[in-house]
Each structure stands twice: as structure tokens, then as C-alpha cells.
């Protein structure tokens, strides 16, 4: 073959490759992936998700990612409407108590095959409560990337004035410290939120579960003792009676900042809301400890909050791989660390918790409680949890306002809750709650 002919063949080959490449590019159709959540566009989590979306648009030029914000109150009805009309977005975020119901409603795609391919160690790195919440019968439907829980915040200067060296660690110490603070300073000792909403139930649950009580057995001594403790604090003048009328947990923080209460039950989100670094520096004496437990040596068991992301059940096949890759990015150790540093939340993976503990020591009490924190729906009748919770907060309000004793209020609530289920359902969910509470307590 002559040198000239070889050159002609080479040119033809290169041109053919170029044409083939152009053809492939033209064949790669533009696709749109929608990520739907309720994070305010100015929030840390929204900024993080937005950056991830930008990363993927740069990596895949044929992909456009729409990050859609829907206000909290509108998100759940929107998701349910989308499920009925077959218009679910590719990636859906939901508040964690909604997840079991949304899984049952067929909103989320089973991502177990993708998790196995990613590596099962990634799944087992999530804390047990989060795995229980987002899976059914070993099938995985969502991944929770941020969480929160409750702890005891206190003003050091008020404890010093009362001669209290350490924050109360047990219920007996809580009673004793409350008396000392009230006597020495004249301010209320403990603030908590007992409003007629999920926040009222959420703040009572650490006292209930740490005492081995159950939402599905509220007429048992463990539950009555927990409500009696809070009732005694209100009736003794150590807690403001207004705890039943506050608009929410943020109002309790306002009392705390104004030194109207020396201690409060509240969540780690306060570090990014009211108690930001500049406010903490100005106050100068805010510290955090675990929630007091019934007896020394017991473990504080709190509920957990936070959000999970999953893939819409009706996703088009050509969008699945990239949507999964985005979800992987959000739930990866690196992504989860970035998200929670910016958002002010807690990670749901053990490996990430260790890293963030070193970077933010103030989160230590919350991080220590995170591995044992419980998913509210799974210990409260799953799909019936909203009804269980509303029954509970009604009973709490009756006891704290003196309409009924804790025993009377919880006995009535327990009867109402049993009526929400068939006998078989009730026994099933009661045992499920018992098993999860026992595991969290290390029994």
C-alpha cells in the first residue's frame, strides 16, 4: 500500500470517528431531573443541594436539574396529589414521620439493588432507627441525610448562683436542682414545649421512652411516672404554666435567652436558629447536657427529626442512573458532612458522626444520643402515628392544666389509642414498639 493511500485511509477513519461522535452526541437527548423539598431557598441545606445540582449539570451537559421548593405545609398534600396523578418528581424529600406512609402509598422506588451495588457497608453505616424508618422487609426506599434530637440546655451563671456544680443527670437531680434554682434566683428552673401539636408530643417522648414507656401503652406506670414528673414541675412553680400555650419550641428559647428559665429542653437546630455563634458569644454561659434519665446509668432515648430523600416510583428508565448518582452524592460520607455542617444538623451515619463531633464539640450531647434515637412512627403505630400523637398531646395538656391527673389523662388516652387499631394490629404494633424501645435502651 502506498504512503499516499495510507494517508487517505487514515483521514477517512478520523472523519468517520468524528461523525460517529457527533451522531452520539445528537442522540443523547436532554433530560430534566426535578429535586423537590421544603428547605427554604436561603437555608444551608438548600444551598448544599443547589451546589450538588450545579455539579451534576456541569458533569452531564445534557442534564438539567430543577430544584423545587415547596413550603412545609404544602409538601405532603403535593406529594400525595402527584402520586395519584402520576406526576411524581424524580427525587422527593419528606419529613421523616411521613416516610412509612409514603412508602405504603407507593411514592418511593425500591433502591435496594442500587444500595447493594454501592456496598452494603454504606447501608449499615446508617444508625438503626434511620434504617428502620426508610426500609420495609429489607427493601430500601429512602436515605435520611440529616437529623436532630433534644437535649438539656442550661445557663451556667444561674446554676452557679444556685450553687449547682453540674446540670441534673437524673430525675431526682432534676427535682433537686429545680428547687435550688427557684429558691436562689427566683426564675423558673426548666422550660419545655407542651403545646397542642406534634411538638408537645415530641418533647414528652424522651421522658416516656427513657423510662421504658410506650406510646401504645400509655396507661402503664412507666408512662404515668413520666407525665407525673413534668406535672410536678409545673405545679411546683418550677416550670411556667405557659408551656401549654406557647406557639412552639422557639418560644421556649426566647425565655431561655431572657433568663426567664435557667434550663430548657430543645434541639440542636437552635445552634443555627436563635443561638447562633454571635448570640452564644454575647450570652457567654450557654452549655448543653444530655436529657436527665429516670435513674443513674440509664440511657436517654429521644425521638429523632430530620428529612429523607428518595427516588420517585415512576421515574423514567433513562433518568434513573443519574438520579441515583445524585442521591449517592447527598448520602455519601463527604456529602452528608458538608450538608450538616452547612445546615447545622446531625449526620445519620456513624462514620460521619465521629468526624463532626471533632469539628463541633458543642454537638456532643446530641451526637451521643443519635445512635439510639427512635423513629416516631415505628414506635407509634406507623400510619396511625399522627392520631396517636394528637391523642398524647391532648392528654399532656389535660394533666399540665390540672383538668385530669396524669393517670386519668393517660388511661383515657390509652383507651382511645387502642380503638385506632384492630386487636391484631394493636398487638403487632405494640410489640414492634416494645422491640425498638428495648433495643434502644440496650436491653
Coordinates of C-alpha atoms in Angstrom, one line a residue:
X1 CA 0.0 0.0 0.0
X2 CA 1.4 3.3 -1.0
X3 CA 2.1 6.0 1.6
X4 CA -0.4 8.3 -0.1
X5 CA -3.2 5.6 0.1
X6 CA -2.4 5.0 3.8
X7 CA -2.8 8.8 4.5
X8 CA -6.2 8.8 2.7
X9 CA -7.4 5.8 4.8
X10 CA -6.3 7.5 8.0
X11 CA -8.1 10.7 7.2
X12 CA -11.3 8.8 6.3
X13 CA -11.0 6.9 9.6
X14 CA -10.7 10.0 11.7
X15 CA -13.6 11.7 9.9
X16 CA -15.7 8.6 10.5
X17 CA -14.9 8.7 14.2
X18 CA -15.8 12.4 14.4
X19 CA -19.1 11.9 12.6
X20 CA -19.9 9.0 14.9
X21 CA -19.1 11.1 17.9
X22 CA -21.4 13.9 16.6
X23 CA -24.1 11.4 16.0
X24 CA -23.9 10.0 19.5
X25 CA -24.0 13.5 21.0
X26 CA -27.0 14.3 19.0
X27 CA -28.6 11.1 20.1
X28 CA -28.1 12.0 23.8
X29 CA -31.3 13.8 24.4
X30 CA -31.7 16.5 27.0
X31 CA -33.3 15.2 30.2
X32 CA -34.7 17.1 33.2
X33 CA -34.5 15.9 36.8
X34 CA -36.5 17.5 39.5
X35 CA -35.5 17.6 43.2
X36 CA -38.4 18.6 45.4
X37 CA -38.1 19.6 49.0
X38 CA -39.2 22.1 51.6
X39 CA -35.9 23.7 52.5
X40 CA -36.1 27.5 52.4
X41 CA -34.0 28.6 49.4
X42 CA -31.8 30.7 51.8
X43 CA -31.1 27.8 54.1
X44 CA -27.9 25.9 54.4
X45 CA -29.4 22.6 53.2
X46 CA -31.0 24.3 50.1
X47 CA -27.6 25.9 49.3
X48 CA -25.9 22.5 49.6
X49 CA -28.5 20.7 47.3
X50 CA -28.2 23.6 44.9
X51 CA -24.4 23.2 44.6
X52 CA -24.8 19.4 44.1
X53 CA -27.3 20.1 41.3
X54 CA -24.8 22.5 39.7
X55 CA -22.0 19.9 39.9
X56 CA -24.1 17.4 38.0
X57 CA -25.2 19.9 35.3
X58 CA -21.5 20.6 34.7
X59 CA -20.7 16.9 34.7
X60 CA -23.6 15.9 32.4
X61 CA -24.2 18.8 29.9
X62 CA -27.4 17.1 28.6
X63 CA -28.9 17.1 32.1
X64 CA -30.9 20.0 33.6
X65 CA -31.8 19.8 37.3
X66 CA -34.7 21.7 38.7
X67 CA -34.5 22.2 42.5
X68 CA -38.1 23.0 43.5
X69 CA -39.1 24.5 46.9
X70 CA -42.5 23.8 48.3
X71 CA -43.4 25.2 51.8
X72 CA -43.6 22.6 54.6
X73 CA -47.4 22.8 55.0
X74 CA -48.0 22.2 51.3
X75 CA -45.4 19.4 50.6
X76 CA -47.2 16.3 51.9
X77 CA -50.5 17.1 50.1
X78 CA -48.5 17.9 47.0
X79 CA -46.7 14.6 47.1
X80 CA -49.9 12.6 47.6
X81 CA -51.6 14.5 44.7
X82 CA -48.6 13.8 42.5
X83 CA -48.7 10.1 43.4
X84 CA -52.4 9.9 42.4
X85 CA -51.9 11.8 39.1
X86 CA -48.6 10.0 38.1
X87 CA -46.6 13.2 38.2
X88 CA -44.1 12.5 41.0
X89 CA -40.8 14.2 40.5
X90 CA -37.6 12.2 40.2
X91 CA -36.3 12.9 43.7
X92 CA -38.6 13.5 46.6
X93 CA -37.7 14.8 50.1
X94 CA -40.1 14.2 53.0
X95 CA -40.1 14.9 56.8
X96 CA -39.1 11.6 58.4
X97 CA -42.5 10.8 60.2
X98 CA -44.2 10.8 56.7
X99 CA -41.8 8.2 55.2
X100 CA -43.6 5.0 56.3
X101 CA -46.9 6.2 54.9
X102 CA -45.4 7.4 51.7
X103 CA -43.7 4.0 51.2
X104 CA -47.0 2.3 51.8
X105 CA -48.6 4.7 49.3
X106 CA -46.1 3.6 46.6
X107 CA -44.4 7.0 46.3
X108 CA -40.8 5.8 46.5
X109 CA -38.9 3.4 44.3
X110 CA -37.2 0.4 45.9
X111 CA -33.5 1.3 45.7
X112 CA -32.2 -1.9 47.3
X113 CA -30.4 -3.1 44.1
X114 CA -28.6 0.2 43.9
X115 CA -27.6 0.1 47.6
X116 CA -26.2 -3.5 47.2
X117 CA -24.1 -2.3 44.2
X118 CA -22.9 0.7 46.2
X119 CA -21.8 -1.6 49.0
X120 CA -23.9 -2.9 51.9
X121 CA -21.5 -1.3 54.4
X122 CA -22.9 2.1 53.3
X123 CA -26.3 1.0 54.4
X124 CA -25.1 -0.5 57.7
X125 CA -23.3 2.8 58.4
X126 CA -26.7 4.5 59.0
X127 CA -28.0 4.4 62.6
X128 CA -30.5 1.7 63.3
X129 CA -33.5 4.0 63.7
X130 CA -33.0 5.5 60.3
X131 CA -32.7 2.1 58.7
X132 CA -35.9 1.0 60.3
X133 CA -37.7 4.1 59.1
X134 CA -36.7 4.0 55.5
X135 CA -37.0 0.3 54.7
X136 CA -39.7 -2.4 54.7
X137 CA -38.9 -6.1 54.7
X138 CA -35.2 -5.5 53.7
X139 CA -36.3 -3.2 50.8
X140 CA -34.9 0.3 51.0
X141 CA -36.9 3.3 49.8
X142 CA -35.2 6.4 51.0
X143 CA -32.0 7.7 52.8
X144 CA -32.1 10.2 55.6
X145 CA -29.1 12.6 55.4
X146 CA -29.8 14.9 58.3
X147 CA -31.3 14.5 61.7
X148 CA -31.8 16.2 65.1
X149 CA -32.8 15.4 68.6
X150 CA -33.4 17.0 72.0
X151 CA -31.0 17.8 74.9
X152 CA -30.9 19.9 78.1
X153 CA -29.7 23.4 77.6
X154 CA -28.7 25.4 80.6
X155 CA -27.4 28.8 81.7
X156 CA -24.2 28.3 83.7
X157 CA -24.4 31.6 85.6
X158 CA -27.9 30.7 87.0
X159 CA -26.7 27.3 88.1
X160 CA -23.7 28.9 89.8
X161 CA -25.9 31.3 91.6
X162 CA -27.9 28.3 92.9
X163 CA -24.7 26.5 94.0
X164 CA -25.2 23.8 91.4
X165 CA -22.0 22.4 90.0
X166 CA -23.3 20.1 87.4
X167 CA -26.6 20.0 85.3
X168 CA -29.1 17.4 86.5
X169 CA -28.4 13.9 85.1
X170 CA -31.3 12.0 86.7
X171 CA -35.0 12.8 87.5
X172 CA -34.2 13.1 91.2
X173 CA -31.4 15.6 90.5
X174 CA -33.8 17.5 88.2
X175 CA -36.3 17.9 91.0
X176 CA -33.5 18.9 93.5
X177 CA -31.8 21.4 91.1
X178 CA -35.1 22.9 90.2
X179 CA -35.8 23.7 93.8
X180 CA -32.4 25.2 94.3
X181 CA -32.6 27.4 91.2
X182 CA -36.1 28.7 92.1
X183 CA -35.1 29.4 95.6
X184 CA -31.7 31.1 94.8
X185 CA -32.6 33.1 91.7
X186 CA -36.4 33.3 91.6
X187 CA -36.5 32.3 87.9
X188 CA -38.2 29.2 86.5
X189 CA -35.9 26.2 86.5
X190 CA -37.0 24.4 83.4
X191 CA -38.8 25.3 80.2
X192 CA -40.2 22.9 77.7
X193 CA -42.8 22.9 75.0
X194 CA -46.2 21.2 75.7
X195 CA -48.2 22.9 73.1
X196 CA -51.2 21.2 71.4
X197 CA -49.2 19.9 68.4
X198 CA -46.6 17.3 67.4
X199 CA -44.1 19.5 69.3
X200 CA -45.9 18.8 72.5
X201 CA -45.7 15.0 72.0
X202 CA -42.1 15.2 70.7
X203 CA -40.8 16.9 73.8
X204 CA -42.6 14.4 76.1
X205 CA -41.2 11.4 74.4
X206 CA -37.7 11.4 75.8
X207 CA -39.1 11.2 79.3
X208 CA -41.5 8.5 78.3
X209 CA -39.1 6.2 76.4
X210 CA -36.1 6.7 78.8
X211 CA -38.4 5.3 81.5
X212 CA -39.3 2.3 79.3
X213 CA -42.7 3.6 78.5
X214 CA -44.5 3.2 75.2
X215 CA -46.9 5.3 73.1
X216 CA -49.1 2.3 72.7
X217 CA -49.2 1.5 76.5
X218 CA -49.8 4.9 78.0
X219 CA -51.8 3.6 80.9
X220 CA -48.7 1.7 82.3
X221 CA -46.7 3.0 85.3
X222 CA -43.7 4.0 83.1
X223 CA -45.8 6.5 81.1
X224 CA -47.7 7.8 84.1
X225 CA -44.4 8.4 86.0
X226 CA -43.0 10.4 83.1
X227 CA -46.0 12.7 82.9
X228 CA -46.2 13.0 86.7
X229 CA -42.6 14.4 86.6
X230 CA -43.5 17.2 84.2
X231 CA -46.8 17.8 86.0
X232 CA -44.9 18.2 89.3
X233 CA -42.5 20.7 87.8
X234 CA -45.4 22.8 86.6
X235 CA -47.5 22.5 89.8
X236 CA -44.4 23.3 91.9
X237 CA -43.8 26.5 90.1
X238 CA -40.5 25.4 88.6
X239 CA -41.8 25.4 85.0
X240 CA -44.0 28.2 83.5
X241 CA -47.7 27.2 83.1
X242 CA -47.5 28.8 79.7
X243 CA -45.7 25.7 78.4
X244 CA -49.1 24.6 77.1
X245 CA -49.9 27.8 75.2
X246 CA -46.5 28.6 73.5
X247 CA -46.6 28.7 69.7
X248 CA -43.7 26.3 69.5
X249 CA -40.2 25.4 70.8
X250 CA -38.8 28.7 69.6
X251 CA -40.8 30.5 72.3
X252 CA -39.1 28.4 75.0
X253 CA -35.7 29.5 73.6
X254 CA -36.8 33.2 74.0
X255 CA -37.4 32.5 77.7
X256 CA -34.0 30.9 77.9
X257 CA -32.2 33.8 76.2
X258 CA -34.0 36.3 78.5
X259 CA -33.0 34.3 81.6
X260 CA -36.7 33.6 82.4
X261 CA -35.8 29.9 82.6
X262 CA -32.4 28.5 83.7
X263 CA -32.7 25.3 81.7
X264 CA -34.7 24.2 78.7
X265 CA -35.4 21.1 76.6
X266 CA -34.7 21.9 73.0
X267 CA -33.0 20.7 69.8
X268 CA -29.6 21.2 68.1
X269 CA -31.2 23.2 65.4
X270 CA -31.1 26.2 67.8
X271 CA -27.4 26.5 67.0
X272 CA -28.4 27.7 63.6
X273 CA -31.6 29.5 64.5
X274 CA -31.7 31.6 67.8
X275 CA -28.4 30.5 69.4
X276 CA -26.1 31.4 66.6
X277 CA -22.3 31.9 67.4
X278 CA -22.7 35.6 67.8
X279 CA -25.6 35.2 70.2
X280 CA -23.8 32.5 72.2
X281 CA -20.8 34.8 72.5
X282 CA -23.0 37.6 73.8
X283 CA -24.8 35.3 76.3
X284 CA -21.5 33.8 77.3
X285 CA -22.8 31.0 79.6
X286 CA -24.9 28.6 77.4
X287 CA -24.0 24.9 77.8
X288 CA -25.7 21.6 76.8
X289 CA -26.1 18.2 78.5
X290 CA -28.0 15.0 77.9
X291 CA -31.6 14.9 78.9
X292 CA -32.0 13.7 82.6
X293 CA -32.9 10.0 82.9
X294 CA -35.0 8.2 85.5
X295 CA -32.0 6.6 87.3
X296 CA -28.3 6.8 87.1
X297 CA -26.8 4.5 84.4
X298 CA -29.8 4.6 82.2
X299 CA -29.6 5.9 78.6
X300 CA -31.6 8.9 77.4
X301 CA -33.8 7.9 74.5
X302 CA -35.0 10.8 72.3
X303 CA -37.1 10.9 69.1
X304 CA -35.3 12.0 66.0
X305 CA -36.3 14.5 63.5
X306 CA -34.9 15.4 60.0
X307 CA -35.5 14.6 56.4
X308 CA -35.0 11.8 53.9
X309 CA -34.7 11.8 50.1
X310 CA -35.9 9.0 47.8
X311 CA -36.5 8.4 44.1
X312 CA -40.0 8.7 42.7
X313 CA -41.6 5.3 41.9
X314 CA -42.5 6.3 38.4
X315 CA -39.1 7.5 37.3
X316 CA -38.3 7.1 33.6
X317 CA -35.6 4.5 33.0
X318 CA -33.2 7.0 31.2
X319 CA -33.2 9.2 34.3
X320 CA -32.7 6.5 37.0
X321 CA -28.9 6.1 36.9
X322 CA -28.1 9.9 37.2
X323 CA -30.8 10.4 39.9
X324 CA -29.4 7.6 41.9
X325 CA -25.9 9.1 41.5
X326 CA -27.2 12.4 42.9
X327 CA -28.8 10.6 45.8
X328 CA -25.5 8.8 46.4
X329 CA -23.7 12.2 46.4
X330 CA -26.1 13.6 49.0
X331 CA -25.9 10.5 51.3
X332 CA -22.2 9.8 50.8
X333 CA -19.9 10.5 53.9
X334 CA -18.5 13.6 52.2
X335 CA -21.9 14.9 51.1
X336 CA -23.5 14.2 54.5
X337 CA -20.7 16.0 56.3
X338 CA -20.9 19.1 54.0
X339 CA -24.7 19.2 54.3
X340 CA -24.9 19.0 58.0
X341 CA -22.1 21.5 58.7
X342 CA -23.9 24.0 56.4
X343 CA -27.4 23.0 57.7
X344 CA -26.5 22.8 61.4
X345 CA -27.9 19.3 61.6
X346 CA -26.7 15.9 62.8
X347 CA -25.5 13.2 60.4
X348 CA -27.3 9.8 60.3
X349 CA -24.1 7.8 59.5
X350 CA -21.9 6.6 62.4
X351 CA -18.7 7.3 60.4
X352 CA -19.7 11.0 59.8
X353 CA -20.8 11.5 63.4
X354 CA -17.3 10.8 64.6
X355 CA -15.9 13.5 62.2
X356 CA -18.4 16.2 63.0
X357 CA -18.0 15.5 66.8
X358 CA -14.4 16.7 66.5
X359 CA -15.3 19.8 64.5
X360 CA -18.2 20.8 66.6
X361 CA -17.8 19.7 70.3
X362 CA -20.9 21.6 71.4
X363 CA -23.0 18.9 69.5
X364 CA -21.5 16.1 71.6
X365 CA -24.7 15.5 73.8
X366 CA -26.9 15.3 70.7
X367 CA -24.4 13.1 68.8
X368 CA -24.2 10.8 71.8
X369 CA -28.0 10.3 71.7
X370 CA -28.3 10.0 67.9
X371 CA -27.4 6.2 67.6
X372 CA -30.3 5.3 69.9
X373 CA -32.8 7.9 68.8
X374 CA -36.2 6.4 67.8
X375 CA -38.3 6.9 64.7
X376 CA -41.7 8.2 66.0
X377 CA -44.0 6.4 63.5
X378 CA -42.3 3.0 64.0
X379 CA -43.0 3.1 67.8
X380 CA -46.4 4.7 67.4
X381 CA -48.5 2.6 65.1
X382 CA -46.8 3.6 61.8
X383 CA -49.6 5.0 59.7
X384 CA -51.7 5.8 62.7
X385 CA -48.9 7.8 64.4
X386 CA -50.5 11.2 63.7
X387 CA -53.6 10.1 65.6
X388 CA -51.6 8.5 68.4
X389 CA -49.6 11.7 68.7
X390 CA -52.6 14.0 68.8
X391 CA -54.2 11.8 71.5
X392 CA -51.0 12.0 73.5
X393 CA -50.6 15.8 73.4
X394 CA -54.3 16.2 74.4
X395 CA -53.5 14.1 77.5
X396 CA -50.4 16.0 78.3
X397 CA -52.4 19.3 78.2
X398 CA -55.1 17.9 80.5
X399 CA -52.5 16.9 83.0
X400 CA -50.4 20.1 82.9
X401 CA -53.5 22.3 83.2
X402 CA -55.0 20.3 86.1
X403 CA -58.1 19.1 84.2
X404 CA -57.1 15.5 85.0
X405 CA -54.3 13.7 86.9
X406 CA -51.6 12.1 84.8
X407 CA -53.0 8.7 85.4
X408 CA -56.6 9.8 84.4
X409 CA -55.4 11.6 81.3
X410 CA -53.1 8.7 80.1
X411 CA -55.7 6.0 80.9
X412 CA -58.2 7.8 78.7
X413 CA -55.6 8.3 76.0
X414 CA -54.6 4.6 76.0
X415 CA -58.2 3.6 75.5
X416 CA -58.5 6.0 72.6
X417 CA -55.3 4.7 71.0
X418 CA -56.3 1.1 71.3
X419 CA -59.5 2.0 69.4
X420 CA -57.5 3.2 66.4
X421 CA -56.4 -0.4 65.7
X422 CA -58.0 -3.9 65.2
X423 CA -56.9 -6.2 68.1
X424 CA -54.4 -7.9 65.8
X425 CA -52.9 -4.6 64.6
X426 CA -52.6 -3.3 68.1
X427 CA -50.7 -6.4 69.3
X428 CA -48.4 -6.2 66.3
X429 CA -47.6 -2.6 66.6
X430 CA -47.3 -2.8 70.4
X431 CA -44.7 -5.5 70.1
X432 CA -42.9 -3.6 67.4
X433 CA -42.7 -0.6 69.7
X434 CA -41.5 -2.7 72.6
X435 CA -38.8 -4.3 70.5
X436 CA -37.4 -1.0 69.2
X437 CA -37.5 0.7 72.7
X438 CA -35.8 -2.3 74.3
X439 CA -33.1 -2.3 71.6
X440 CA -32.6 1.5 72.0
X441 CA -32.3 1.0 75.8
X442 CA -29.7 -1.7 75.3
X443 CA -31.9 -4.4 76.9

